[in-house]
């Protein structure tokens, strides 16, 4: 489902198209296509779109893009940071074999539409939904259900990506990531605790409370 937003489509389109023209001063006739909310991706406000322009030699250029906006109107994680995501995926794309989309442009100040945003290039594929596959772009035709062989490949690929991610040299330009603790485990638990406090609002969460306490009581050295 699309992320709720207090920005109208017309306002968003006009502001972003004008900003793009400023970022591409070496070309003319910068035109932004219709911006379509994506299926899934509720941790960001996201849109499928395309941009075209005219090169100095008269040829037409363009890109198929996804715009990701800091989700100021609907949040599923505390302290969302679109520009951190942009920088992390950009660095992973430059210095690792982790498959990430190509990053393009970023607006970190929030001065254009009221929230920071960035553009990345589109990748073809489907969204891994709990019950069945779903096209990421609502304009696409409905995809076919996955069979057992396809699901097996999805799981194997996911494990391979996780293994590749854990091989990344964190000393190779990833200092900006940081950890709220002395070790990665400390950092993970601190982040989880922050999420727990933010989402729980002081409520009793039953088995989640029991599991949380067990984890902290049995944390390995």
Short mmCIF file of C-alpha atoms in Angstrom, two decimals:
data_model
loop_
_atom_site.label_atom_id
_atom_site.label_comp_id
_atom_site.label_asym_id
_atom_site.label_seq_id
_atom_site.Cartn_x
_atom_site.Cartn_y
_atom_site.Cartn_z
CA UNK A 1 0.00 0.00 0.00
CA UNK A 2 1.27 3.54 -0.66
CA UNK A 3 2.62 5.59 2.22
CA UNK A 4 0.23 8.36 3.36
CA UNK A 5 1.50 11.84 2.62
CA UNK A 6 0.39 15.39 3.29
CA UNK A 7 2.01 16.52 0.03
CA UNK A 8 -0.21 16.66 -3.05
CA UNK A 9 1.03 14.93 -6.20
CA UNK A 10 0.94 18.20 -8.14
CA UNK A 11 3.04 20.03 -5.53
CA UNK A 12 5.53 17.19 -5.27
CA UNK A 13 5.94 16.88 -9.04
CA UNK A 14 6.44 20.60 -9.67
CA UNK A 15 8.94 21.06 -6.84
CA UNK A 16 11.01 17.99 -7.70
CA UNK A 17 11.06 18.69 -11.43
CA UNK A 18 12.33 22.22 -10.79
CA UNK A 19 15.02 20.90 -8.42
CA UNK A 20 16.15 18.31 -10.97
CA UNK A 21 16.59 21.00 -13.60
CA UNK A 22 18.90 22.87 -11.18
CA UNK A 23 20.95 19.71 -10.57
CA UNK A 24 21.46 19.14 -14.31
CA UNK A 25 22.64 22.53 -15.60
CA UNK A 26 24.51 20.99 -18.54
CA UNK A 27 21.27 19.78 -20.20
CA UNK A 28 17.93 21.35 -21.14
CA UNK A 29 14.24 20.43 -21.23
CA UNK A 30 14.41 18.37 -18.01
CA UNK A 31 11.05 16.63 -17.70
CA UNK A 32 9.84 14.47 -14.83
CA UNK A 33 7.21 11.83 -15.59
CA UNK A 34 4.20 10.96 -13.45
CA UNK A 35 5.24 9.91 -9.94
CA UNK A 36 3.53 6.65 -8.97
CA UNK A 37 3.51 5.43 -5.34
CA UNK A 38 5.09 1.98 -5.00
CA UNK A 39 3.66 -1.21 -3.54
CA UNK A 40 5.34 -2.08 -0.25
CA UNK A 41 8.31 -0.14 1.12
CA UNK A 42 6.49 1.39 4.08
CA UNK A 43 9.79 2.32 5.75
CA UNK A 44 10.05 5.13 3.17
CA UNK A 45 7.73 7.23 1.06
CA UNK A 46 8.59 5.95 -2.43
CA UNK A 47 7.64 6.74 -6.01
CA UNK A 48 8.40 5.27 -9.42
CA UNK A 49 9.17 7.91 -12.03
CA UNK A 50 11.36 8.74 -14.99
CA UNK A 51 13.29 11.80 -16.08
CA UNK A 52 14.29 12.83 -19.59
CA UNK A 53 16.42 15.69 -20.91
CA UNK A 54 18.04 17.04 -24.03
CA UNK A 55 21.83 16.85 -24.35
CA UNK A 56 23.86 19.78 -25.83
CA UNK A 57 24.19 17.79 -29.07
CA UNK A 58 20.40 17.50 -29.32
CA UNK A 59 20.17 13.85 -28.31
CA UNK A 60 17.67 12.76 -25.65
CA UNK A 61 18.87 11.27 -22.37
CA UNK A 62 16.99 9.85 -19.42
CA UNK A 63 16.74 7.47 -16.48
CA UNK A 64 14.12 5.23 -14.89
CA UNK A 65 14.16 6.11 -11.20
CA UNK A 66 12.80 5.47 -7.74
CA UNK A 67 12.44 8.46 -5.44
CA UNK A 68 12.73 7.73 -1.72
CA UNK A 69 11.58 10.34 0.79
CA UNK A 70 12.07 10.42 4.56
CA UNK A 71 8.72 9.14 5.91
CA UNK A 72 7.62 12.07 8.04
CA UNK A 73 3.91 11.17 7.89
CA UNK A 74 4.04 7.40 8.45
CA UNK A 75 6.91 5.74 10.32
CA UNK A 76 7.60 2.07 11.05
CA UNK A 77 11.10 2.65 12.49
CA UNK A 78 12.34 5.35 14.86
CA UNK A 79 14.59 8.15 13.61
CA UNK A 80 14.30 7.45 9.86
CA UNK A 81 17.25 8.86 7.93
CA UNK A 82 16.94 8.84 4.13
CA UNK A 83 20.37 10.34 3.54
CA UNK A 84 22.05 7.73 5.74
CA UNK A 85 20.37 5.09 3.55
CA UNK A 86 21.61 6.88 0.43
CA UNK A 87 25.20 7.09 1.70
CA UNK A 88 25.25 3.48 2.88
CA UNK A 89 23.89 2.03 -0.37
CA UNK A 90 26.17 4.28 -2.43
CA UNK A 91 29.23 3.12 -0.49
CA UNK A 92 28.18 -0.54 -0.71
CA UNK A 93 27.73 -0.18 -4.46
CA UNK A 94 31.17 1.39 -4.84
CA UNK A 95 33.18 -0.87 -2.53
CA UNK A 96 31.50 -4.25 -2.32
CA UNK A 97 29.74 -6.99 -4.27
CA UNK A 98 26.47 -6.43 -2.39
CA UNK A 99 23.72 -5.94 -5.03
CA UNK A 100 22.29 -2.46 -4.50
CA UNK A 101 20.62 -0.04 -6.93
CA UNK A 102 22.80 2.69 -8.42
CA UNK A 103 22.42 5.90 -6.40
CA UNK A 104 21.88 9.08 -8.41
CA UNK A 105 21.04 12.37 -6.67
CA UNK A 106 20.21 13.36 -3.08
CA UNK A 107 18.65 16.40 -1.40
CA UNK A 108 19.76 16.22 2.26
CA UNK A 109 18.36 19.47 3.66
CA UNK A 110 14.62 19.00 3.18
CA UNK A 111 14.38 22.48 1.67
CA UNK A 112 12.66 21.39 -1.57
CA UNK A 113 9.64 19.37 -0.42
CA UNK A 114 9.99 19.65 3.37
CA UNK A 115 11.78 16.28 3.79
CA UNK A 116 15.14 14.94 2.60
CA UNK A 117 14.98 12.60 -0.38
CA UNK A 118 17.13 10.81 -2.92
CA UNK A 119 16.90 9.13 -6.30
CA UNK A 120 18.14 5.67 -7.19
CA UNK A 121 17.89 3.83 -10.49
CA UNK A 122 15.08 1.31 -10.96
CA UNK A 123 15.73 -2.43 -10.76
CA UNK A 124 13.29 -4.92 -12.26
CA UNK A 125 11.74 -7.44 -9.88
CA UNK A 126 8.92 -8.23 -7.51
CA UNK A 127 8.27 -7.53 -3.85
CA UNK A 128 8.57 -10.47 -1.44
CA UNK A 129 5.16 -10.27 0.25
CA UNK A 130 4.00 -12.73 2.97
CA UNK A 131 1.34 -14.48 0.86
CA UNK A 132 2.31 -13.99 -2.78
CA UNK A 133 4.58 -11.96 -5.07
CA UNK A 134 3.50 -8.44 -5.91
CA UNK A 135 4.80 -6.06 -8.60
CA UNK A 136 6.73 -3.21 -7.02
CA UNK A 137 5.29 -0.84 -9.61
CA UNK A 138 1.46 -0.81 -9.47
CA UNK A 139 1.40 -0.07 -13.21
CA UNK A 140 2.90 -3.48 -14.00
CA UNK A 141 0.78 -6.53 -14.77
CA UNK A 142 0.10 -8.96 -11.95
CA UNK A 143 2.98 -11.42 -11.51
CA UNK A 144 2.59 -15.19 -11.44
CA UNK A 145 2.63 -17.05 -8.10
CA UNK A 146 5.99 -18.46 -7.07
CA UNK A 147 6.58 -22.19 -7.21
CA UNK A 148 8.77 -24.22 -4.86
CA UNK A 149 11.85 -23.97 -7.09
CA UNK A 150 11.58 -20.18 -7.29
CA UNK A 151 11.16 -19.86 -3.52
CA UNK A 152 14.20 -22.06 -2.99
CA UNK A 153 16.24 -19.79 -5.26
CA UNK A 154 14.97 -16.70 -3.38
CA UNK A 155 16.11 -18.15 -0.04
CA UNK A 156 19.51 -19.20 -1.41
CA UNK A 157 20.06 -15.77 -2.96
CA UNK A 158 19.09 -14.06 0.30
CA UNK A 159 21.62 -16.12 2.25
CA UNK A 160 24.29 -15.38 -0.35
CA UNK A 161 23.64 -11.63 -0.06
CA UNK A 162 23.85 -11.81 3.74
CA UNK A 163 27.17 -13.67 3.50
CA UNK A 164 28.48 -11.10 1.02
CA UNK A 165 27.38 -8.26 3.29
CA UNK A 166 29.27 -9.76 6.22
CA UNK A 167 32.45 -9.88 4.13
CA UNK A 168 32.45 -6.10 3.66
CA UNK A 169 35.50 -4.40 5.17
CA UNK A 170 33.87 -1.94 7.60
CA UNK A 171 37.13 0.00 7.77
CA UNK A 172 36.92 0.86 4.08
CA UNK A 173 35.03 4.14 4.29
CA UNK A 174 32.15 3.00 6.50
CA UNK A 175 33.13 5.00 9.58
CA UNK A 176 29.97 7.10 9.27
CA UNK A 177 27.83 4.06 10.19
CA UNK A 178 29.00 3.86 13.80
CA UNK A 179 27.60 1.76 16.65
CA UNK A 180 25.96 2.83 19.94
CA UNK A 181 28.27 0.51 21.90
CA UNK A 182 31.69 -1.11 21.99
CA UNK A 183 30.76 -4.11 19.83
CA UNK A 184 28.39 -4.86 16.97
CA UNK A 185 26.28 -6.94 19.36
CA UNK A 186 26.03 -4.02 21.80
CA UNK A 187 25.01 -1.78 18.92
CA UNK A 188 22.39 -4.19 17.63
CA UNK A 189 20.84 -4.60 21.08
CA UNK A 190 20.87 -0.83 21.66
CA UNK A 191 19.12 -0.24 18.36
CA UNK A 192 16.58 -2.96 19.12
CA UNK A 193 15.93 -1.47 22.56
CA UNK A 194 15.39 1.96 20.99
CA UNK A 195 12.89 0.45 18.54
CA UNK A 196 11.18 -1.47 21.37
CA UNK A 197 10.75 1.67 23.50
CA UNK A 198 9.55 3.73 20.54
CA UNK A 199 7.02 1.18 19.29
CA UNK A 200 5.78 0.02 22.69
CA UNK A 201 4.89 3.42 24.17
CA UNK A 202 5.14 1.89 27.65
CA UNK A 203 2.59 -0.86 26.89
CA UNK A 204 2.93 -4.44 28.12
CA UNK A 205 3.84 -6.55 25.07
CA UNK A 206 3.49 -10.05 26.51
CA UNK A 207 5.88 -12.62 25.08
CA UNK A 208 7.96 -9.86 23.45
CA UNK A 209 8.73 -8.45 26.92
CA UNK A 210 9.76 -11.90 28.15
CA UNK A 211 11.97 -12.51 25.09
CA UNK A 212 13.58 -9.09 25.39
CA UNK A 213 14.49 -9.65 29.04
CA UNK A 214 15.87 -13.12 28.27
CA UNK A 215 18.13 -11.71 25.56
CA UNK A 216 19.63 -9.09 27.89
CA UNK A 217 19.98 -11.58 30.78
CA UNK A 218 21.85 -14.07 28.57
CA UNK A 219 23.94 -11.76 26.39
CA UNK A 220 27.28 -13.48 25.68
CA UNK A 221 30.55 -11.79 26.47
#
